[in-house]
PDB file of C-alpha atoms in Angstrom:
ATOM      1  CA  MET A   1     -21.816 -93.757 -25.333  1.00  0.00           C
ATOM      2  CA  GLU A   2     -19.837 -92.846 -28.294  1.00  0.00           C
ATOM      3  CA  GLN A   3     -22.872 -90.039 -29.390  1.00  0.00           C
ATOM      4  CA  GLY A   4     -21.892 -88.602 -25.764  1.00  0.00           C
ATOM      5  CA  GLN A   5     -18.269 -88.492 -25.504  1.00  0.00           C
ATOM      6  CA  ASN A   6     -18.125 -86.626 -28.916  1.00  0.00           C
ATOM      7  CA  SER A   7     -20.614 -84.198 -27.834  1.00  0.00           C
ATOM      8  CA  LYS A   8     -18.232 -83.532 -24.759  1.00  0.00           C
ATOM      9  CA  ASN A   9     -14.936 -83.422 -26.696  1.00  0.00           C
ATOM     10  CA  LYS A  10     -16.637 -80.935 -29.188  1.00  0.00           C
ATOM     11  CA  LYS A  11     -17.757 -78.678 -26.194  1.00  0.00           C
ATOM     12  CA  GLY A  12     -13.993 -78.826 -24.578  1.00  0.00           C
ATOM     13  CA  LYS A  13     -12.648 -77.748 -27.972  1.00  0.00           C
ATOM     14  CA  LYS A  14     -11.602 -74.406 -29.206  1.00  0.00           C
ATOM     15  CA  LYS A  15     -11.577 -72.652 -32.533  1.00  0.00           C
ATOM     16  CA  LEU A  16      -8.661 -72.715 -34.861  1.00  0.00           C
ATOM     17  CA  GLY A  17      -7.093 -70.083 -36.892  1.00  0.00           C
ATOM     18  CA  MET A  18      -5.604 -70.048 -40.302  1.00  0.00           C
ATOM     19  CA  ASN A  19      -2.542 -70.839 -39.674  1.00  0.00           C
ATOM     20  CA  GLY A  20      -3.567 -73.911 -36.662  1.00  0.00           C
ATOM     21  CA  GLY A  21      -3.304 -71.475 -34.122  1.00  0.00           C
ATOM     22  CA  VAL A  22      -5.800 -70.675 -31.289  1.00  0.00           C
ATOM     23  CA  SER A  23      -7.806 -67.597 -32.258  1.00  0.00           C
ATOM     24  CA  LYS A  24      -8.402 -64.652 -29.639  1.00  0.00           C
ATOM     25  CA  PRO A  25     -11.975 -63.800 -29.340  1.00  0.00           C
ATOM     26  CA  LYS A  26     -12.225 -59.629 -30.835  1.00  0.00           C
ATOM     27  CA  PHE A  27     -12.043 -56.841 -28.367  1.00  0.00           C
ATOM     28  CA  GLN A  28     -15.210 -55.219 -27.834  1.00  0.00           C
ATOM     29  CA  GLY A  29     -14.909 -52.611 -25.628  1.00  0.00           C
ATOM     30  CA  LYS A  30     -14.032 -48.918 -26.326  1.00  0.00           C
ATOM     31  CA  CYS A  31     -10.545 -47.278 -27.666  1.00  0.00           C
ATOM     32  CA  PHE A  32      -9.824 -44.814 -24.822  1.00  0.00           C
ATOM     33  CA  ASN A  33      -7.505 -42.938 -27.076  1.00  0.00           C
ATOM     34  CA  CYS A  34      -9.831 -42.719 -30.162  1.00  0.00           C
ATOM     35  CA  ASP A  35     -12.962 -43.440 -28.429  1.00  0.00           C
ATOM     36  CA  LYS A  36     -13.963 -46.236 -31.157  1.00  0.00           C
ATOM     37  CA  LYS A  37     -14.952 -49.555 -30.685  1.00  0.00           C
ATOM     38  CA  GLY A  38     -13.059 -52.817 -31.761  1.00  0.00           C
ATOM     39  CA  HIS A  39      -9.619 -52.016 -30.779  1.00  0.00           C
ATOM     40  CA  LYS A  40      -7.802 -51.303 -27.644  1.00  0.00           C
ATOM     41  CA  SER A  41      -5.687 -47.684 -27.187  1.00  0.00           C
ATOM     42  CA  ALA A  42      -2.512 -49.768 -27.123  1.00  0.00           C
ATOM     43  CA  ASP A  43      -3.302 -50.856 -30.546  1.00  0.00           C
ATOM     44  CA  CYS A  44      -5.090 -47.356 -31.812  1.00  0.00           C
ATOM     45  CA  ARG A  45      -3.250 -45.812 -35.175  1.00  0.00           C
ATOM     46  CA  LEU A  46      -4.040 -42.336 -34.334  1.00  0.00           C
ATOM     47  CA  PRO A  47      -1.493 -39.942 -32.356  1.00  0.00           C
ATOM     48  CA  LYS A  48      -1.794 -40.559 -28.734  1.00  0.00           C
ATOM     49  CA  ARG A  49      -4.139 -38.314 -26.844  1.00  0.00           C
ATOM     50  CA  LYS A  50      -2.877 -35.839 -24.024  1.00  0.00           C
ATOM     51  CA  LYS A  51      -4.292 -36.417 -20.691  1.00  0.00           C
ATOM     52  CA  ASP A  52      -6.390 -33.837 -19.212  1.00  0.00           C
ATOM     53  CA  HIS A  53      -4.065 -32.495 -16.631  1.00  0.00           C
ATOM     54  CA  GLU A  54      -1.195 -32.912 -18.816  1.00  0.00           C
ATOM     55  CA  ALA A  55      -3.061 -30.719 -21.764  1.00  0.00           C
ATOM     56  CA  ASN A  56      -4.438 -28.093 -19.057  1.00  0.00           C
ATOM     57  CA  ILE A  57      -0.143 -27.608 -18.208  1.00  0.00           C
ATOM     58  CA  ILE A  58       1.056 -27.437 -21.447  1.00  0.00           C
ATOM     59  CA  ASN A  59      -1.721 -24.688 -22.169  1.00  0.00           C
ATOM     60  CA  GLU A  60      -0.873 -22.565 -18.996  1.00  0.00           C
ATOM     61  CA  MET A  61       2.857 -22.826 -20.186  1.00  0.00           C
ATOM     62  CA  ALA A  62       1.852 -21.585 -23.644  1.00  0.00           C
ATOM     63  CA  ARG A  63       0.321 -18.563 -22.369  1.00  0.00           C
ATOM     64  CA  TYR A  64       2.646 -18.052 -19.544  1.00  0.00           C
ATOM     65  CA  VAL A  65       5.748 -17.715 -22.819  1.00  0.00           C
ATOM     66  CA  ALA A  66       3.203 -15.903 -24.570  1.00  0.00           C
ATOM     67  CA  ASP A  67       3.394 -13.020 -22.079  1.00  0.00           C
ATOM     68  CA  ILE A  68       7.061 -13.162 -22.263  1.00  0.00           C
ATOM     69  CA  ASN A  69       8.320 -11.488 -25.399  1.00  0.00           C
ATOM     70  CA  LEU A  70      11.791 -10.842 -24.254  1.00  0.00           C
ATOM     71  CA  SER A  71      14.418 -13.612 -23.587  1.00  0.00           C
ATOM     72  CA  VAL A  72      17.918 -13.315 -21.983  1.00  0.00           C
ATOM     73  CA  VAL A  73      20.160 -16.111 -20.540  1.00  0.00           C
ATOM     74  CA  VAL A  74      21.701 -15.578 -17.357  1.00  0.00           C
ATOM     75  CA  SER A  75      22.122 -16.949 -14.227  1.00  0.00           C
ATOM     76  CA  GLU A  76      22.533 -15.009 -11.295  1.00  0.00           C
ATOM     77  CA  VAL A  77      23.887 -17.444  -8.638  1.00  0.00           C
ATOM     78  CA  ASN A  78      26.340 -16.479  -5.332  1.00  0.00           C
ATOM     79  CA  LEU A  79      26.680 -12.773  -6.642  1.00  0.00           C
ATOM     80  CA  ILE A  80      27.621 -11.124  -3.171  1.00  0.00           C
ATOM     81  CA  GLY A  81      27.994  -7.226  -5.002  1.00  0.00           C
ATOM     82  CA  SER A  82      28.141  -5.619  -8.450  1.00  0.00           C
ATOM     83  CA  ASN A  83      29.810  -2.787 -10.511  1.00  0.00           C
ATOM     84  CA  PRO A  84      27.401  -0.059 -12.320  1.00  0.00           C
ATOM     85  CA  ASN A  85      30.618   0.386 -14.903  1.00  0.00           C
ATOM     86  CA  GLU A  86      31.038  -3.434 -15.384  1.00  0.00           C
ATOM     87  CA  TRP A  87      29.467  -4.818 -18.760  1.00  0.00           C
ATOM     88  CA  TRP A  88      28.881  -8.602 -19.584  1.00  0.00           C
ATOM     89  CA  LEU A  89      28.914  -9.929 -22.843  1.00  0.00           C
ATOM     90  CA  ASP A  90      26.048 -12.351 -23.466  1.00  0.00           C
ATOM     91  CA  THR A  91      26.451 -14.229 -26.927  1.00  0.00           C
ATOM     92  CA  ASN A  92      23.044 -15.672 -26.174  1.00  0.00           C
ATOM     93  CA  ALA A  93      21.120 -12.633 -24.797  1.00  0.00           C
ATOM     94  CA  THR A  94      18.316 -11.381 -26.812  1.00  0.00           C
ATOM     95  CA  ARG A  95      18.794  -7.434 -25.727  1.00  0.00           C
ATOM     96  CA  HIS A  96      20.640  -5.053 -23.991  1.00  0.00           C
ATOM     97  CA  VAL A  97      19.790  -5.213 -20.104  1.00  0.00           C
ATOM     98  CA  CYS A  98      21.088  -2.521 -17.728  1.00  0.00           C
ATOM     99  CA  SER A  99      20.062  -2.501 -14.110  1.00  0.00           C
ATOM    100  CA  TYR A 100      21.391   1.070 -13.314  1.00  0.00           C
ATOM    101  CA  ARG A 101      19.220   4.187 -13.836  1.00  0.00           C
ATOM    102  CA  ASP A 102      22.187   6.567 -13.715  1.00  0.00           C
ATOM    103  CA  LEU A 103      23.646   5.139 -17.076  1.00  0.00           C
ATOM    104  CA  PHE A 104      20.660   5.837 -19.257  1.00  0.00           C
ATOM    105  CA  THR A 105      20.824   9.168 -21.021  1.00  0.00           C
ATOM    106  CA  MET A 106      16.984   9.679 -21.424  1.00  0.00           C
ATOM    107  CA  LEU A 107      14.451   6.514 -19.907  1.00  0.00           C
ATOM    108  CA  GLU A 108      11.353   6.124 -21.882  1.00  0.00           C
ATOM    109  CA  PRO A 109       9.088   4.219 -19.166  1.00  0.00           C
ATOM    110  CA  VAL A 110       7.623   0.461 -20.459  1.00  0.00           C
ATOM    111  CA  THR A 111       4.336  -1.397 -19.087  1.00  0.00           C
ATOM    112  CA  GLY A 112       4.046  -4.689 -19.388  1.00  0.00           C
ATOM    113  CA  GLU A 113       7.275  -6.191 -20.396  1.00  0.00           C
ATOM    114  CA  ARG A 114       9.156  -8.717 -18.863  1.00  0.00           C
ATOM    115  CA  ILE A 115      12.499 -10.741 -19.824  1.00  0.00           C
ATOM    116  CA  TYR A 116      12.857 -14.489 -19.500  1.00  0.00           C
ATOM    117  CA  MET A 117      16.221 -15.608 -17.876  1.00  0.00           C
ATOM    118  CA  GLY A 118      18.067 -19.113 -17.741  1.00  0.00           C
ATOM    119  CA  ASN A 119      17.375 -19.896 -14.297  1.00  0.00           C
ATOM    120  CA  SER A 120      13.525 -19.848 -14.753  1.00  0.00           C
ATOM    121  CA  ALA A 121      12.687 -16.654 -13.046  1.00  0.00           C
ATOM    122  CA  HIS A 122      11.558 -13.545 -15.219  1.00  0.00           C
ATOM    123  CA  SER A 123      11.824  -9.944 -14.477  1.00  0.00           C
ATOM    124  CA  VAL A 124      10.061  -6.563 -14.874  1.00  0.00           C
ATOM    125  CA  VAL A 125      11.158  -3.760 -17.541  1.00  0.00           C
ATOM    126  CA  GLU A 126      10.682  -0.487 -16.212  1.00  0.00           C
ATOM    127  CA  GLY A 127      12.175   1.357 -19.276  1.00  0.00           C
ATOM    128  CA  GLN A 128      14.435   1.451 -22.226  1.00  0.00           C
ATOM    129  CA  CYS A 129      16.629   3.968 -23.984  1.00  0.00           C
ATOM    130  CA  LYS A 130      20.358   4.153 -24.980  1.00  0.00           C
ATOM    131  CA  VAL A 131      23.127   3.750 -22.930  1.00  0.00           C
ATOM    132  CA  VAL A 132      26.824   4.942 -23.929  1.00  0.00           C
ATOM    133  CA  LEU A 133      29.736   2.501 -23.239  1.00  0.00           C
ATOM    134  CA  LYS A 134      33.152   4.149 -22.492  1.00  0.00           C
ATOM    135  CA  MET A 135      35.717   0.928 -24.228  1.00  0.00           C
ATOM    136  CA  ALA A 136      38.973   0.841 -22.816  1.00  0.00           C
ATOM    137  CA  SER A 137      40.583   2.134 -26.070  1.00  0.00           C
ATOM    138  CA  GLY A 138      39.169   5.466 -25.328  1.00  0.00           C
ATOM    139  CA  LYS A 139      36.364   4.970 -28.012  1.00  0.00           C
ATOM    140  CA  LYS A 140      32.759   5.007 -27.262  1.00  0.00           C
ATOM    141  CA  LEU A 141      29.808   2.541 -28.036  1.00  0.00           C
ATOM    142  CA  THR A 142      26.413   3.490 -28.253  1.00  0.00           C
ATOM    143  CA  LEU A 143      23.834   0.343 -27.363  1.00  0.00           C
ATOM    144  CA  ASN A 144      20.676   1.861 -28.739  1.00  0.00           C
ATOM    145  CA  ASN A 145      17.080   0.353 -27.149  1.00  0.00           C
ATOM    146  CA  VAL A 146      18.862  -0.916 -23.613  1.00  0.00           C
ATOM    147  CA  LEU A 147      16.260  -2.080 -21.301  1.00  0.00           C
ATOM    148  CA  TYR A 148      16.070  -0.885 -17.716  1.00  0.00           C
ATOM    149  CA  VAL A 149      15.723  -3.894 -15.382  1.00  0.00           C
ATOM    150  CA  PRO A 150      16.447  -2.868 -11.538  1.00  0.00           C
ATOM    151  CA  GLU A 151      16.008  -6.486 -10.069  1.00  0.00           C
ATOM    152  CA  ILE A 152      19.156  -7.878 -12.190  1.00  0.00           C
ATOM    153  CA  ARG A 153      22.617  -7.340 -10.717  1.00  0.00           C
ATOM    154  CA  LYS A 154      24.592  -7.476 -14.140  1.00  0.00           C
ATOM    155  CA  ASN A 155      24.607  -5.427 -17.183  1.00  0.00           C
ATOM    156  CA  LEU A 156      24.823  -7.339 -19.910  1.00  0.00           C
ATOM    157  CA  VAL A 157      25.758  -6.897 -23.993  1.00  0.00           C
ATOM    158  CA  SER A 158      23.661  -8.651 -26.082  1.00  0.00           C
ATOM    159  CA  GLY A 159      26.147 -10.098 -28.607  1.00  0.00           C
ATOM    160  CA  SER A 160      23.579 -11.366 -30.971  1.00  0.00           C
ATOM    161  CA  LEU A 161      22.469  -7.950 -31.716  1.00  0.00           C
ATOM    162  CA  LEU A 162      26.554  -6.688 -32.077  1.00  0.00           C
ATOM    163  CA  ASN A 163      26.784  -9.397 -34.497  1.00  0.00           C
ATOM    164  CA  LYS A 164      23.489  -8.199 -36.345  1.00  0.00           C
ATOM    165  CA  HIS A 165      24.740  -4.825 -36.681  1.00  0.00           C
ATOM    166  CA  GLY A 166      28.340  -5.603 -38.227  1.00  0.00           C
ATOM    167  CA  PHE A 167      30.364  -5.943 -35.289  1.00  0.00           C
ATOM    168  CA  VAL A 168      32.749  -8.544 -34.980  1.00  0.00           C
ATOM    169  CA  MET A 169      34.017  -9.967 -31.458  1.00  0.00           C
ATOM    170  CA  VAL A 170      37.491 -11.272 -30.910  1.00  0.00           C
ATOM    171  CA  PHE A 171      37.962 -13.089 -27.893  1.00  0.00           C
ATOM    172  CA  GLU A 172      41.281 -13.082 -26.115  1.00  0.00           C
ATOM    173  CA  LEU A 173      42.705 -14.177 -22.507  1.00  0.00           C
ATOM    174  CA  ASP A 174      41.075 -11.156 -20.969  1.00  0.00           C
ATOM    175  CA  LYS A 175      39.551  -9.322 -22.958  1.00  0.00           C
ATOM    176  CA  VAL A 176      37.155  -9.300 -26.141  1.00  0.00           C
ATOM    177  CA  ILE A 177      38.031  -6.846 -29.151  1.00  0.00           C
ATOM    178  CA  LEU A 178      34.809  -5.393 -30.729  1.00  0.00           C
ATOM    179  CA  SER A 179      35.480  -4.098 -34.615  1.00  0.00           C
ATOM    180  CA  LYS A 180      33.297  -2.819 -37.656  1.00  0.00           C
ATOM    181  CA  SER A 181      33.989  -2.899 -40.837  1.00  0.00           C
ATOM    182  CA  GLY A 182      37.950  -3.285 -39.935  1.00  0.00           C
ATOM    183  CA  ILE A 183      37.632  -0.337 -37.465  1.00  0.00           C
ATOM    184  CA  GLY A 184      39.043  -1.278 -34.260  1.00  0.00           C
ATOM    185  CA  ARG A 185      41.647  -2.922 -35.167  1.00  0.00           C
ATOM    186  CA  LYS A 186      45.149  -2.244 -35.790  1.00  0.00           C
ATOM    187  CA  PRO A 187      46.083  -2.064 -39.755  1.00  0.00           C
ATOM    188  CA  SER A 188      48.302  -4.125 -41.192  1.00  0.00           C
ATOM    189  CA  TYR A 189      50.447  -3.593 -43.977  1.00  0.00           C
ATOM    190  CA  ASN A 190      52.429  -6.987 -44.386  1.00  0.00           C
ATOM    191  CA  HIS A 191      50.428  -7.543 -48.022  1.00  0.00           C
ATOM    192  CA  LEU A 192      50.951  -3.996 -49.547  1.00  0.00           C
ATOM    193  CA  ARG A 193      53.400  -3.860 -52.401  1.00  0.00           C
ATOM    194  CA  VAL A 194      54.852  -0.684 -53.919  1.00  0.00           C
ATOM    195  CA  TRP A 195      53.837   0.631 -57.490  1.00  0.00           C
ATOM    196  CA  GLY A 196      55.728  -0.974 -60.109  1.00  0.00           C
ATOM    197  CA  CYS A 197      57.145  -3.714 -58.094  1.00  0.00           C
ATOM    198  CA  LEU A 198      57.818  -7.219 -59.747  1.00  0.00           C
ATOM    199  CA  ALA A 199      55.429  -9.769 -58.723  1.00  0.00           C
ATOM    200  CA  LYS A 200      54.173 -13.601 -59.791  1.00  0.00           C
ATOM    201  CA  VAL A 201      50.625 -13.803 -60.629  1.00  0.00           C
ATOM    202  CA  VAL A 202      48.888 -17.394 -60.501  1.00  0.00           C
ATOM    203  CA  ILE A 203      47.949 -18.664 -63.785  1.00  0.00           C
ATOM    204  CA  PRO A 204      43.755 -18.959 -63.660  1.00  0.00           C
ATOM    205  CA  THR A 205      42.818 -22.678 -64.205  1.00  0.00           C
ATOM    206  CA  PRO A 206      41.106 -22.151 -67.465  1.00  0.00           C
ATOM    207  CA  LYS A 207      44.282 -21.259 -68.595  1.00  0.00           C
ATOM    208  CA  LYS A 208      46.579 -23.858 -66.933  1.00  0.00           C
ATOM    209  CA  VAL A 209      48.138 -26.669 -68.504  1.00  0.00           C
ATOM    210  CA  LYS A 210      49.629 -30.191 -67.165  1.00  0.00           C
ATOM    211  CA  ILE A 211      53.259 -29.187 -68.465  1.00  0.00           C
ATOM    212  CA  GLY A 212      54.178 -25.512 -67.992  1.00  0.00           C
ATOM    213  CA  PRO A 213      54.215 -22.447 -65.753  1.00  0.00           C
ATOM    214  CA  LYS A 214      52.498 -21.849 -62.886  1.00  0.00           C
ATOM    215  CA  THR A 215      52.668 -18.247 -62.394  1.00  0.00           C
ATOM    216  CA  VAL A 216      53.248 -15.310 -64.602  1.00  0.00           C
ATOM    217  CA  ASP A 217      55.927 -12.453 -64.378  1.00  0.00           C
ATOM    218  CA  CYS A 218      53.587  -9.026 -63.737  1.00  0.00           C
ATOM    219  CA  ILE A 219      54.329  -5.762 -62.618  1.00  0.00           C
ATOM    220  CA  LEU A 220      52.269  -4.046 -60.122  1.00  0.00           C
ATOM    221  CA  ILE A 221      50.176  -1.001 -61.407  1.00  0.00           C
ATOM    222  CA  GLY A 222      47.667  -0.503 -58.631  1.00  0.00           C
ATOM    223  CA  TYR A 223      45.087  -1.616 -56.555  1.00  0.00           C
ATOM    224  CA  ALA A 224      41.196  -1.612 -58.102  1.00  0.00           C
ATOM    225  CA  HIS A 225      38.631   0.701 -56.813  1.00  0.00           C
ATOM    226  CA  ASN A 226      35.515  -1.269 -55.700  1.00  0.00           C
ATOM    227  CA  ASN A 227      36.995  -4.525 -54.399  1.00  0.00           C
ATOM    228  CA  SER A 228      40.446  -5.835 -52.570  1.00  0.00           C
ATOM    229  CA  ALA A 229      41.471  -6.957 -55.991  1.00  0.00           C
ATOM    230  CA  TYR A 230      45.220  -5.737 -57.977  1.00  0.00           C
ATOM    231  CA  GLN A 231      46.002  -4.848 -61.367  1.00  0.00           C
ATOM    232  CA  PHE A 232      49.217  -6.250 -62.801  1.00  0.00           C
ATOM    233  CA  LEU A 233      50.696  -5.680 -66.252  1.00  0.00           C
ATOM    234  CA  VAL A 234      51.865  -8.764 -67.994  1.00  0.00           C
ATOM    235  CA  HIS A 235      55.964  -8.496 -67.943  1.00  0.00           C
ATOM    236  CA  GLU A 236      57.550  -9.910 -71.064  1.00  0.00           C
ATOM    237  CA  SER A 237      61.237 -10.364 -70.959  1.00  0.00           C
TER     238      SER A 237
END
């Protein structure tokens, strides 16, 4: 009787692990991520593999974006009409865009190019050339390689291209002031001084002492030729 009971108890017992817990049997199936046996996809150490339909969608999007080599950030919503002489400054646009044929000096046909817009739409580029803009100050601004896109109802000036070519944009309440190398701004004479006037010149840091004067009396004798530095003569009283 005792031997029979012991044999039944042994059959009902489970194998104990090293820490005293019940050890689970090793997974014998195949991982759906790496196709190897011995573990599940949730425990796989390799990067998760994209599903076939997700991979196809990503590949299609990549091919679509590769076909579009231009990018313009603009969204046309609830636009009733537009003025051909109005231009919008877009700091995110990568190209100048115009929708009116008459503004181009000489249009060069373009085939196979499109622009991608911020509202997930794209438009066909039919040509490109330069456009001359008349500014409010009476000056003219020439934009080169402007894209002709009839489907866009707003003419766009690329702010990034202006910055790339050395233009500085100053935004005010109702206007934008463009300047390049100081041209376009009213000069200021507040910091100009007459030759021979007295001036206080700050002592350079290597020559400064803790207890002593911070400036030295000098006489202005001119300006440097290659930079905006001043030329002074130390005045000894």
